[in-house]
mmCIF file of C-alpha atoms in Angstrom:
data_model
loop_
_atom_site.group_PDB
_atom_site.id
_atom_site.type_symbol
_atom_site.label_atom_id
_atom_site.label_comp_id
_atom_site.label_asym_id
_atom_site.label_seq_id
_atom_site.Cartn_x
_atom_site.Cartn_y
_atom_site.Cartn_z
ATOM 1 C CA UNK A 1 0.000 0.000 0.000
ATOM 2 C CA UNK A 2 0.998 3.616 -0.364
ATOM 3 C CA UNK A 3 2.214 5.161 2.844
ATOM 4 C CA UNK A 4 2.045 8.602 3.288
ATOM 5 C CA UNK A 5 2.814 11.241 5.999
ATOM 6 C CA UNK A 6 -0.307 13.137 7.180
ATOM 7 C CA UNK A 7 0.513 15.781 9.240
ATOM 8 C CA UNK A 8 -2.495 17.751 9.280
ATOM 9 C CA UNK A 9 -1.704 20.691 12.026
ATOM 10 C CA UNK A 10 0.854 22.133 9.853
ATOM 11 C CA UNK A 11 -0.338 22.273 6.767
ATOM 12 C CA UNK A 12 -3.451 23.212 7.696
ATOM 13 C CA UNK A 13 -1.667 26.664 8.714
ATOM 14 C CA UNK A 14 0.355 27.176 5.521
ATOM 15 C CA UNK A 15 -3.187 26.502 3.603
ATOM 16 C CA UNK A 16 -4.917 29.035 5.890
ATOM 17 C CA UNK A 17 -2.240 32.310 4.091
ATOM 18 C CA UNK A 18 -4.225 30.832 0.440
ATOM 19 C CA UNK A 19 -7.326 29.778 1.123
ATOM 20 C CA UNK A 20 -10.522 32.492 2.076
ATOM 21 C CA UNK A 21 -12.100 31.936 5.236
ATOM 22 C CA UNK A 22 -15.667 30.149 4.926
ATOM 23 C CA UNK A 23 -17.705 34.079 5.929
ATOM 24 C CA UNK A 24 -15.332 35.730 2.656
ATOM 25 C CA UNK A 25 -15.516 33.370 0.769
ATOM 26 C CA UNK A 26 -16.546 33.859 -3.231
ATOM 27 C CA UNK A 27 -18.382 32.002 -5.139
ATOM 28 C CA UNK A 28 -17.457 28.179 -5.842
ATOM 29 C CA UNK A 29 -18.920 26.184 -7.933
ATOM 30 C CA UNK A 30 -17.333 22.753 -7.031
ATOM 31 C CA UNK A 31 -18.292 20.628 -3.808
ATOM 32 C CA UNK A 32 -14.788 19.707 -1.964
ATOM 33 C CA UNK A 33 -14.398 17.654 0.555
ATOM 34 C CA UNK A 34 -11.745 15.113 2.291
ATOM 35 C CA UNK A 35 -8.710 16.982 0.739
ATOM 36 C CA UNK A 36 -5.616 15.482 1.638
ATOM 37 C CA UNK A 37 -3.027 17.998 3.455
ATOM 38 C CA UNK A 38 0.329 16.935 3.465
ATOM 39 C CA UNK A 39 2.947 18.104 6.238
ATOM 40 C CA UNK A 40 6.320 18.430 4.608
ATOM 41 C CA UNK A 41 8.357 19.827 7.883
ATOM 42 C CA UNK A 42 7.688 19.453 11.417
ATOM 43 C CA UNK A 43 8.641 22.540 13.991
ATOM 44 C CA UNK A 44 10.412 21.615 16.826
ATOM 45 C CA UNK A 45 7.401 22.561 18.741
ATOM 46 C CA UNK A 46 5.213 19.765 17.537
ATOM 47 C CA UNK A 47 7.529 17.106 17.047
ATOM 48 C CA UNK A 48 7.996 17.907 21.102
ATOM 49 C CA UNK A 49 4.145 17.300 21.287
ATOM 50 C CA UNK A 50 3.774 14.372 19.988
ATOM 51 C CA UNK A 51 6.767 12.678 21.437
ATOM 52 C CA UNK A 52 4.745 13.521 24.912
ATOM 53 C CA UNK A 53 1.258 12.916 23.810
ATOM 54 C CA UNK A 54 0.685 10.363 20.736
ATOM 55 C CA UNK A 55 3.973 8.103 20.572
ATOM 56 C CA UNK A 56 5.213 7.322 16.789
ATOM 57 C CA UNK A 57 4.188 4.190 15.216
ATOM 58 C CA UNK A 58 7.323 1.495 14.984
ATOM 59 C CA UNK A 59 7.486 -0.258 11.278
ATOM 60 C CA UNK A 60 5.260 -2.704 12.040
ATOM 61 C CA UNK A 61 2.057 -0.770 12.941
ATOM 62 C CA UNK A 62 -0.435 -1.084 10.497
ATOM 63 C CA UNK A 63 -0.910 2.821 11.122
ATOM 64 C CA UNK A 64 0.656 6.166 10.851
ATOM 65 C CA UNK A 65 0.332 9.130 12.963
ATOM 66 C CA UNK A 66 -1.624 11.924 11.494
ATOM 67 C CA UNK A 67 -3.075 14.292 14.350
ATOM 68 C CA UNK A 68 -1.587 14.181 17.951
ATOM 69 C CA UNK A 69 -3.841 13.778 21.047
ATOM 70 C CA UNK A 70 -6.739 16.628 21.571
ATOM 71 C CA UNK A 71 -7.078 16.907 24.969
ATOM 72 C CA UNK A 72 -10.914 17.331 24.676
ATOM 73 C CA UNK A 73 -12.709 20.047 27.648
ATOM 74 C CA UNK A 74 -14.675 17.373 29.069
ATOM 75 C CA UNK A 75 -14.181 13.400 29.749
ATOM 76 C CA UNK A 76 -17.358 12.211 28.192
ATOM 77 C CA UNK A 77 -15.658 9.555 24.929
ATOM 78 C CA UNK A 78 -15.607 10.507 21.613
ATOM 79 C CA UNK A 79 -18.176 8.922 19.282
ATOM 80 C CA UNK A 80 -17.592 10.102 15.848
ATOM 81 C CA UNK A 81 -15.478 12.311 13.640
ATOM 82 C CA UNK A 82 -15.099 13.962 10.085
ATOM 83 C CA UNK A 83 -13.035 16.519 8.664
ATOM 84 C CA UNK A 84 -13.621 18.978 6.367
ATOM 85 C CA UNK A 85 -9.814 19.025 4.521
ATOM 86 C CA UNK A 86 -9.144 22.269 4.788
ATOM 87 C CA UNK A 87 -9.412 24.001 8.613
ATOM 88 C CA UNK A 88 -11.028 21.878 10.711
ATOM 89 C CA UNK A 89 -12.116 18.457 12.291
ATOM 90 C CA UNK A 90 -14.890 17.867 14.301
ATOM 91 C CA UNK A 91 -16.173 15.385 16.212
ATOM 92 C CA UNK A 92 -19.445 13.972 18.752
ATOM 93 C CA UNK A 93 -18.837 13.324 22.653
ATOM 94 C CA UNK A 94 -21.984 11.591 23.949
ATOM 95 C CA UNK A 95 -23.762 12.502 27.098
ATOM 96 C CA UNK A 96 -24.957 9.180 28.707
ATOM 97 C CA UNK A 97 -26.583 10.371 32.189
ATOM 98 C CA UNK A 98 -29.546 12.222 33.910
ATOM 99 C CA UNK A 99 -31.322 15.425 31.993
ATOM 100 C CA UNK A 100 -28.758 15.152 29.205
ATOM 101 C CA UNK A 101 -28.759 11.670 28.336
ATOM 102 C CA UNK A 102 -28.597 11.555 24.094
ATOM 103 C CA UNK A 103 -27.183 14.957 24.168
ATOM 104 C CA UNK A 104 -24.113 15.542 22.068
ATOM 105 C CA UNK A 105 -21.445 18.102 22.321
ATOM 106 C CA UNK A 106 -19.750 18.700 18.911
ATOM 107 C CA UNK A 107 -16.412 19.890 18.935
ATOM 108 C CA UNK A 108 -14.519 21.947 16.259
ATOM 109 C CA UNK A 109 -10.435 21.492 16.754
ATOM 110 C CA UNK A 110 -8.324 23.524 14.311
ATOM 111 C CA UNK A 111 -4.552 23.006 14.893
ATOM 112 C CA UNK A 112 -1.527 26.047 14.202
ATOM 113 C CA UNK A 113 2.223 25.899 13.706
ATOM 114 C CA UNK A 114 3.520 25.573 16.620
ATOM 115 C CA UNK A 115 1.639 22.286 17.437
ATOM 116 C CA UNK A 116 -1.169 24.157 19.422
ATOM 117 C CA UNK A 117 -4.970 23.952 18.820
ATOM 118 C CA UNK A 118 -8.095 25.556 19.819
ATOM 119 C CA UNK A 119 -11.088 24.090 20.553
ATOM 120 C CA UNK A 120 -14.836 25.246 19.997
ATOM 121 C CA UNK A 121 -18.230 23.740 20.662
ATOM 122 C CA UNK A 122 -21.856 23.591 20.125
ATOM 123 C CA UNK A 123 -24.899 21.551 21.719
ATOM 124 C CA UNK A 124 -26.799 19.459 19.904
ATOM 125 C CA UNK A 125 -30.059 18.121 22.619
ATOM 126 C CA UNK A 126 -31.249 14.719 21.369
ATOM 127 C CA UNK A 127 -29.301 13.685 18.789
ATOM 128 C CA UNK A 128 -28.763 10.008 20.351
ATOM 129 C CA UNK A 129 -25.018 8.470 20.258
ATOM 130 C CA UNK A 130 -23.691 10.332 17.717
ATOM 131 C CA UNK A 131 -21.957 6.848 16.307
ATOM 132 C CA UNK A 132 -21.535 8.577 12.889
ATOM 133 C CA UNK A 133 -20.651 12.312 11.739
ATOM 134 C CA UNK A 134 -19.799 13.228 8.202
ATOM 135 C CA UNK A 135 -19.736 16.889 6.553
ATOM 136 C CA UNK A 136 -18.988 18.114 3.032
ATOM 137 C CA UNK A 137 -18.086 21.782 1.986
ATOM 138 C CA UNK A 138 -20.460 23.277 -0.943
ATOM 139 C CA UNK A 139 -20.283 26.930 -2.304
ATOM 140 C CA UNK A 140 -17.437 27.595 0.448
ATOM 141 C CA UNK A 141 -20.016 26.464 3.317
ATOM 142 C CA UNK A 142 -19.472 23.622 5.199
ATOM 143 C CA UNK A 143 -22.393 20.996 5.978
ATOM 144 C CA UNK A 144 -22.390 18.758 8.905
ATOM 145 C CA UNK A 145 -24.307 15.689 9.183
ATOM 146 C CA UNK A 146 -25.289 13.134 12.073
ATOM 147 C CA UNK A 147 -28.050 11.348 13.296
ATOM 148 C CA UNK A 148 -31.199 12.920 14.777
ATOM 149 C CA UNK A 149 -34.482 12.815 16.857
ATOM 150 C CA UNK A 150 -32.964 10.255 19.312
ATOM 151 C CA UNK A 151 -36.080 7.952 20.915
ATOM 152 C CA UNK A 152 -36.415 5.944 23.978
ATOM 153 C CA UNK A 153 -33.883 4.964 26.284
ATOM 154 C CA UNK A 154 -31.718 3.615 23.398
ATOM 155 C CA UNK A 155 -31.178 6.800 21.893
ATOM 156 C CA UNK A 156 -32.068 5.081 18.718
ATOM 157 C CA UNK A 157 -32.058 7.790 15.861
ATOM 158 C CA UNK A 158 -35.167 8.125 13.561
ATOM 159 C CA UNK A 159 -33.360 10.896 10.893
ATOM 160 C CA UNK A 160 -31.040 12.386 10.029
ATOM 161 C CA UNK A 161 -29.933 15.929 10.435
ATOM 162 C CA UNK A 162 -27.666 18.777 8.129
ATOM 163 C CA UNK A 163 -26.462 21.941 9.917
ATOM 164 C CA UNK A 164 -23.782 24.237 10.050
ATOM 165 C CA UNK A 165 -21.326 24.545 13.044
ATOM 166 C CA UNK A 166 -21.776 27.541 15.403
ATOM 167 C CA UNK A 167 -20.198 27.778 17.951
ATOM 168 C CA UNK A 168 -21.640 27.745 21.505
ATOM 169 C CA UNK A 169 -25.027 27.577 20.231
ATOM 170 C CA UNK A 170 -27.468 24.515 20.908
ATOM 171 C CA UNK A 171 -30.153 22.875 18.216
ATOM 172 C CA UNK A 172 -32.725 21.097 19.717
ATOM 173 C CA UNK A 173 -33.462 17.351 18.627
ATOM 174 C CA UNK A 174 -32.987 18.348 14.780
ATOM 175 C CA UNK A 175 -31.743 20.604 12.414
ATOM 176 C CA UNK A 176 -33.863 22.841 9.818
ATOM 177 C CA UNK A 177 -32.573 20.106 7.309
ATOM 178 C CA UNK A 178 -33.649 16.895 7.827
ATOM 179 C CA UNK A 179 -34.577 13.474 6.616
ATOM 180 C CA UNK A 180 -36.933 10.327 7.650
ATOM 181 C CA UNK A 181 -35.883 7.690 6.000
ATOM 182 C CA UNK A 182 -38.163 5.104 4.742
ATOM 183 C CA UNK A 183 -37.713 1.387 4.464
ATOM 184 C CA UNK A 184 -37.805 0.367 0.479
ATOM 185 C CA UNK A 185 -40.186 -2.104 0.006
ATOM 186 C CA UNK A 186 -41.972 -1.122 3.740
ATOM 187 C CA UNK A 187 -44.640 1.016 2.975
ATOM 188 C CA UNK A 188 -44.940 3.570 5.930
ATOM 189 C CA UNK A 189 -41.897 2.366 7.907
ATOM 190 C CA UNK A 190 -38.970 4.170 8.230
ATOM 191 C CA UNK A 191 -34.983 3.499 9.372
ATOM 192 C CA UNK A 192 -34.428 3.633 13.133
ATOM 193 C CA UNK A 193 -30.811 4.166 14.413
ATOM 194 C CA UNK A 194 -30.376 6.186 11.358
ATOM 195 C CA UNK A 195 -26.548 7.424 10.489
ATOM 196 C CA UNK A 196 -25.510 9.753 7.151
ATOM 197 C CA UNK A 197 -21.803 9.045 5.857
ATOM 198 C CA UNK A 198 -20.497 11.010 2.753
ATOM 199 C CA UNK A 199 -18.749 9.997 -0.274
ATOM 200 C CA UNK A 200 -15.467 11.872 -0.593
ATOM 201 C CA UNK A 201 -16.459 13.798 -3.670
ATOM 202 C CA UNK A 202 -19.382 14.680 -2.003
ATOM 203 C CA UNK A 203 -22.117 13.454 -4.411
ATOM 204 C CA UNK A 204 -23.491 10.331 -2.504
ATOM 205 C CA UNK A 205 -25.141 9.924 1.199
ATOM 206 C CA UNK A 206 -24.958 6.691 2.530
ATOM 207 C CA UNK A 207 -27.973 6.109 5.595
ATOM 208 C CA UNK A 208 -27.284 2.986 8.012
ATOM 209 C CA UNK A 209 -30.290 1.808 9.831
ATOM 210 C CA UNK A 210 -30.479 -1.752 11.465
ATOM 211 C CA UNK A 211 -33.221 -4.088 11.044
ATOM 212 C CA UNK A 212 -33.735 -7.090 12.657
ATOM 213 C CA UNK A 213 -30.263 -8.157 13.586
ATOM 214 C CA UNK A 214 -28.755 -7.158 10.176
ATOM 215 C CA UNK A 215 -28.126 -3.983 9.055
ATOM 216 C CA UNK A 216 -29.399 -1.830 5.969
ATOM 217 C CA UNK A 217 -27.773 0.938 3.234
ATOM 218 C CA UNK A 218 -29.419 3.304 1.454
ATOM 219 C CA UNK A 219 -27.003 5.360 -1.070
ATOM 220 C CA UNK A 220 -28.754 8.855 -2.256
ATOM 221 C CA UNK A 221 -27.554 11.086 -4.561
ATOM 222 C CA UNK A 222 -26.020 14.363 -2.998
ATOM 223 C CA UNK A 223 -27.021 17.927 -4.074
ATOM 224 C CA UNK A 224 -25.959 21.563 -2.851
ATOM 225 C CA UNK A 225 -24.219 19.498 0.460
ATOM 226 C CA UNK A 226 -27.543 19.613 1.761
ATOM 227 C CA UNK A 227 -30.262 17.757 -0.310
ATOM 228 C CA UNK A 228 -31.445 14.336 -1.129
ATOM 229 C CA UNK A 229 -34.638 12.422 -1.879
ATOM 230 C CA UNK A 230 -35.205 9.775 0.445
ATOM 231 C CA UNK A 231 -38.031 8.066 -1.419
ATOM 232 C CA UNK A 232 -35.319 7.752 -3.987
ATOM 233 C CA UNK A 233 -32.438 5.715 -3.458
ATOM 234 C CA UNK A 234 -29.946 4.861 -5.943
ATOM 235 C CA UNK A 235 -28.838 1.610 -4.135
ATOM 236 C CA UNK A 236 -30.201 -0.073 -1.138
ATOM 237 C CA UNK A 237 -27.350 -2.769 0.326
ATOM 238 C CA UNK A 238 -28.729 -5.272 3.174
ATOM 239 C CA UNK A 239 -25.788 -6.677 4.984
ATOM 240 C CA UNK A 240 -25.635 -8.635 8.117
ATOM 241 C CA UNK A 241 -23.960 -6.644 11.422
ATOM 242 C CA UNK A 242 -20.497 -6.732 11.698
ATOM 243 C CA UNK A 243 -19.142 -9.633 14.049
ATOM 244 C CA UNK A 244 -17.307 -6.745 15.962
ATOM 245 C CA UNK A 245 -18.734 -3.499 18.213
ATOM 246 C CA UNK A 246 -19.533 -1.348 15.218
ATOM 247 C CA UNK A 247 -18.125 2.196 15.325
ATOM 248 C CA UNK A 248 -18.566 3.718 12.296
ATOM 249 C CA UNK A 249 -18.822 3.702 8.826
ATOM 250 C CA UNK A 250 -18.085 5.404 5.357
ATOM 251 C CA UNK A 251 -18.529 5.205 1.648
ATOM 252 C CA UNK A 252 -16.671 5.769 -1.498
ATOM 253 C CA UNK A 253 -17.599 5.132 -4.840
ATOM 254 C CA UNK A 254 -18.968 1.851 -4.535
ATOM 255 C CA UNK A 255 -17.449 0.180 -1.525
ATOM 256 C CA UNK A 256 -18.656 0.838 2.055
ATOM 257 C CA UNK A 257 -16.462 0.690 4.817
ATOM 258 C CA UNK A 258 -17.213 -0.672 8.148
ATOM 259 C CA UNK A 259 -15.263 -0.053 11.695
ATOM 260 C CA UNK A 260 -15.464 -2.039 14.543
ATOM 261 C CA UNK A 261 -13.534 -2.804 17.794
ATOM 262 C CA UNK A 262 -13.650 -2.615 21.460
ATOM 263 C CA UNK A 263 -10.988 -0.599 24.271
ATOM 264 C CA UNK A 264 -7.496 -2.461 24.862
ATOM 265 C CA UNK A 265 -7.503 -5.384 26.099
ATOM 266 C CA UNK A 266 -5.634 -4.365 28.942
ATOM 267 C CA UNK A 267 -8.621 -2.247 30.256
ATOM 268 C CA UNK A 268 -11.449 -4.820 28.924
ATOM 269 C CA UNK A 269 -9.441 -7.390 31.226
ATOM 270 C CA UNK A 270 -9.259 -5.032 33.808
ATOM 271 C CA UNK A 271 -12.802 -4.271 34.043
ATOM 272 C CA UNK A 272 -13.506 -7.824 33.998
ATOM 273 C CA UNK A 273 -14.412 -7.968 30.062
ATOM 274 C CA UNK A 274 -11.488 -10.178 28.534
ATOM 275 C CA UNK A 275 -13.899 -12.209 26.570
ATOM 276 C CA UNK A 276 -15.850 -9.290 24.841
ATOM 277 C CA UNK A 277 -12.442 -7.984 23.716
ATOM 278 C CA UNK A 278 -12.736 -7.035 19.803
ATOM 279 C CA UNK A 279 -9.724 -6.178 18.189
ATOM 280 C CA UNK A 280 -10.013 -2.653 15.889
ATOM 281 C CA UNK A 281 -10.849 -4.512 12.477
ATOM 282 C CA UNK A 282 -11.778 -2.685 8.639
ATOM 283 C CA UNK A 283 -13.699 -3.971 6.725
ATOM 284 C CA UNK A 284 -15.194 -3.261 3.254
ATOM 285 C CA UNK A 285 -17.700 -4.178 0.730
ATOM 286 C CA UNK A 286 -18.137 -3.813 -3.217
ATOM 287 C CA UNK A 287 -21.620 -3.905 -3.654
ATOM 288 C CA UNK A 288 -21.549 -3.859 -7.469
ATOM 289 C CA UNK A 289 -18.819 -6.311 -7.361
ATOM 290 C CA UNK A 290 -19.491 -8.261 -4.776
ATOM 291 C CA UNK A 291 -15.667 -8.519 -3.376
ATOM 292 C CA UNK A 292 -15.193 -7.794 0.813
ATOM 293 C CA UNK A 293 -12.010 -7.060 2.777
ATOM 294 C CA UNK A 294 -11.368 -7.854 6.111
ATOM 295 C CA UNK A 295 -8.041 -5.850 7.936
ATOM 296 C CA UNK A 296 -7.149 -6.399 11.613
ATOM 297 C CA UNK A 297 -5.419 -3.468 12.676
ATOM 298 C CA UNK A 298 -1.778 -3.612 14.555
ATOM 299 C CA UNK A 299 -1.210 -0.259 15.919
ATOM 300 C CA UNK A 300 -0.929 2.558 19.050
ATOM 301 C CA UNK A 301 -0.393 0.184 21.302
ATOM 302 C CA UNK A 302 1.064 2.656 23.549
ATOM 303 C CA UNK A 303 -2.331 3.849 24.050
ATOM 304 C CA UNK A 304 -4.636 4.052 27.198
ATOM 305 C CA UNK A 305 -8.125 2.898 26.524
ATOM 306 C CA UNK A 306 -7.878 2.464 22.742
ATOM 307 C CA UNK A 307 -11.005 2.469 21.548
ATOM 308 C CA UNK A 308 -11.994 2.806 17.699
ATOM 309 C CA UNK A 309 -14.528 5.692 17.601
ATOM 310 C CA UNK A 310 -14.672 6.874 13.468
ATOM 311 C CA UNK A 311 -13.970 6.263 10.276
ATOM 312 C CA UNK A 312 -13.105 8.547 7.018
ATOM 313 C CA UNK A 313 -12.031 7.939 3.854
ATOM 314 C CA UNK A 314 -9.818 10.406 1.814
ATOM 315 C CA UNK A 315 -10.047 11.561 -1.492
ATOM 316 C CA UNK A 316 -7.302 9.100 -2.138
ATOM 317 C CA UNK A 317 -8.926 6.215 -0.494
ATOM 318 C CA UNK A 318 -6.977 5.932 2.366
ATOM 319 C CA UNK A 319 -8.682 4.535 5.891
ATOM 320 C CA UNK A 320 -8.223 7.367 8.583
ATOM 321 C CA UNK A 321 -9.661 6.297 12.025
ATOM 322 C CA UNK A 322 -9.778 8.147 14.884
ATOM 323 C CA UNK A 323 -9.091 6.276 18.534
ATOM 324 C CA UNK A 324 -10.387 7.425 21.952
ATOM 325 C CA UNK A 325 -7.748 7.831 24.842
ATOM 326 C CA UNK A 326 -7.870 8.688 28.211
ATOM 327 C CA UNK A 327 -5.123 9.662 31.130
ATOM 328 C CA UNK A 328 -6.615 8.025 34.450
ATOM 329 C CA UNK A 329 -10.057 9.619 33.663
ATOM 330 C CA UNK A 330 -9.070 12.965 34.177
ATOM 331 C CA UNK A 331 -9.918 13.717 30.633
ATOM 332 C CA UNK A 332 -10.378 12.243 27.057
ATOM 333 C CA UNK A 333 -8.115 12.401 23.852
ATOM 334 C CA UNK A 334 -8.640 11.986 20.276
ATOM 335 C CA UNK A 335 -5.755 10.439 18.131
ATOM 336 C CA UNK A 336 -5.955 10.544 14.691
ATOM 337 C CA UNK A 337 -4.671 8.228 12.457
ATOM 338 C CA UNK A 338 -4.139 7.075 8.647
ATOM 339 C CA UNK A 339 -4.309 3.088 7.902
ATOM 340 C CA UNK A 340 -1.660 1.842 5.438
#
């Protein structure tokens, strides 16, 4: 496989002295999204950080560093993540107790030179687990999308929402935008546990919603980052669930991609949980081809926790996962790395 160095923090800098800011920007008539950034230096600064944060992977990691630990402002574990290629990642930290149970806080982490970043966040009341995030940038405006309208105790989704990020507000249950999602074939029943992923040329939406034990894919054409037809699917893909603790999914072209994977097993045997230990494992599927991939990932084993919690693929169809970390549970950390 190709390897490549990803070092987003960097580059993301340089690209900032080029590129127009999202409020100035003019008119652009092509949807980007997923761009890779490639880090040709490192300052002393951050090569500092990530000696003390996020170790370097040895040669026989299946994985290479791309974005140091975020020390995220509150403990609760990263669910999902996306970036939009150009400024910013973001990603979901789920709420999982009393009046804010299925509450998410969305966080916005842009990194500088110097190996620092800042952090901003919104609310978002409702939205369930927030197991998948995904977000493409249209006329210089950039679209997030998760799950929405969580139900029950579960936190089960029932659609799924589009929004823009802004920072320190809160949207309640749902967005402006969004999307039941009917069952083809099921007249008047729609998707439950409902996740968007994005294509990374940004013209298809993927939905994931289970149904009875297996688990369902509806592919949609993508317009204007924000519209599809969800009577109107251009593919629907039933495949069982994965064998593993799904965490996330993506698409590109026609192959989905499927995460899955438990913490360390260190911790799992620690808390007592040595035989639900699941290893972080890819895994794809061709759906016009029928052809499907199966990669057990070797990799940050110098991590606390270690728990899978994302998936992307870039424009040039490499895996980049993010994993959950922890120090003692004083507070959480998102590591960000590119499969080779």
């Amino acid at each position: 496989m190709r390897k490549r160095k990803y070092w987003l923090g960097i580059c993301i800098c340089l690209l900032f002295l080029f590129i127009p800011q999202q409020g100035n920007a003019k008119a652009i008539t092509k949807i980007s999204r997923k761009q890779n950034i490639t880090m040709t230096k490192l300052t002393a600064a951050l090569q500092r950080r990530i000696s003390a944060t996020t170790p370097e992977e040895d040669s026989s990691s299946d994985l290479e560093l791309i974005c140091p630990a975020t020390r995220l402002s509150t403990a609760r574990l990263p669910q999902g993540y996306t970036f939009d290629g150009v400024y910013y990642y973001y990603l979901t930290q789920l709420a999982s107790f009393g009046s804010h149970k299925n509450d998410l806080r969305l966080t916005r982490v842009r990194y500088y030179e110097d190996g620092t970043y800042r952090e901003s966040y919104m609310t978002l009341k409702q939205f369930g687990h927030g197991t998948n995030l995904d977000c493409v940038t249209h006329n210089g405006v950039t679209w997030l999308w998760t799950g929405s309208d969580a139900k029950g105790t579960s936190g089960a989704t029932t659609t799924i929402s589009c929004f823009r990020f802004q920072a320190g507000k809160t949207l309640k249950k749902h967005s402006a935008i969004r999307y039941r999602i009917p069952i083809k074939g099921k007249k008047g029943r729609y998707g439950t546990n409902c996740y968007p992923a994005i294509s990374p040329d940004g013209t298809r939406l993927a939905v994931r919603y289970t149904n009875h034990g297996g688990q369902t894919f509806q592919i949609y054409t993508l317009t204007d980052g924000t519209k599809i037809n969800p009577k109107k699917p251009k593919k629907t893909v039933q495949r069982k669930n994965t064998p593993g603790v799904f965490q996330g999914f993506d698409i590109d072209g026609t192959t989905i991609y499927t995460l899955e994977g438990t913490a360390s097993r260190s911790e799992m045997k620690e808390l007592g949980k040595a035989s639900a230990y699941d290893p972080i494992r890819l895994r794809s599927y061709n759906y016009n081809t029928k052809v499907t991939t199966v990669q057990t990932i070797k990799g940050a084993a110098a991590l606390s926790h270690r728990e899978p919690e994302g998936i992307q693929i870039s424009t040039d169809g490499q895996a980049i996962i993010m994993i959950a970390s922890h120090y003692k549970e004083k507070y959480t950390c998102a590591n960000v790395y590119g499969v080779k």
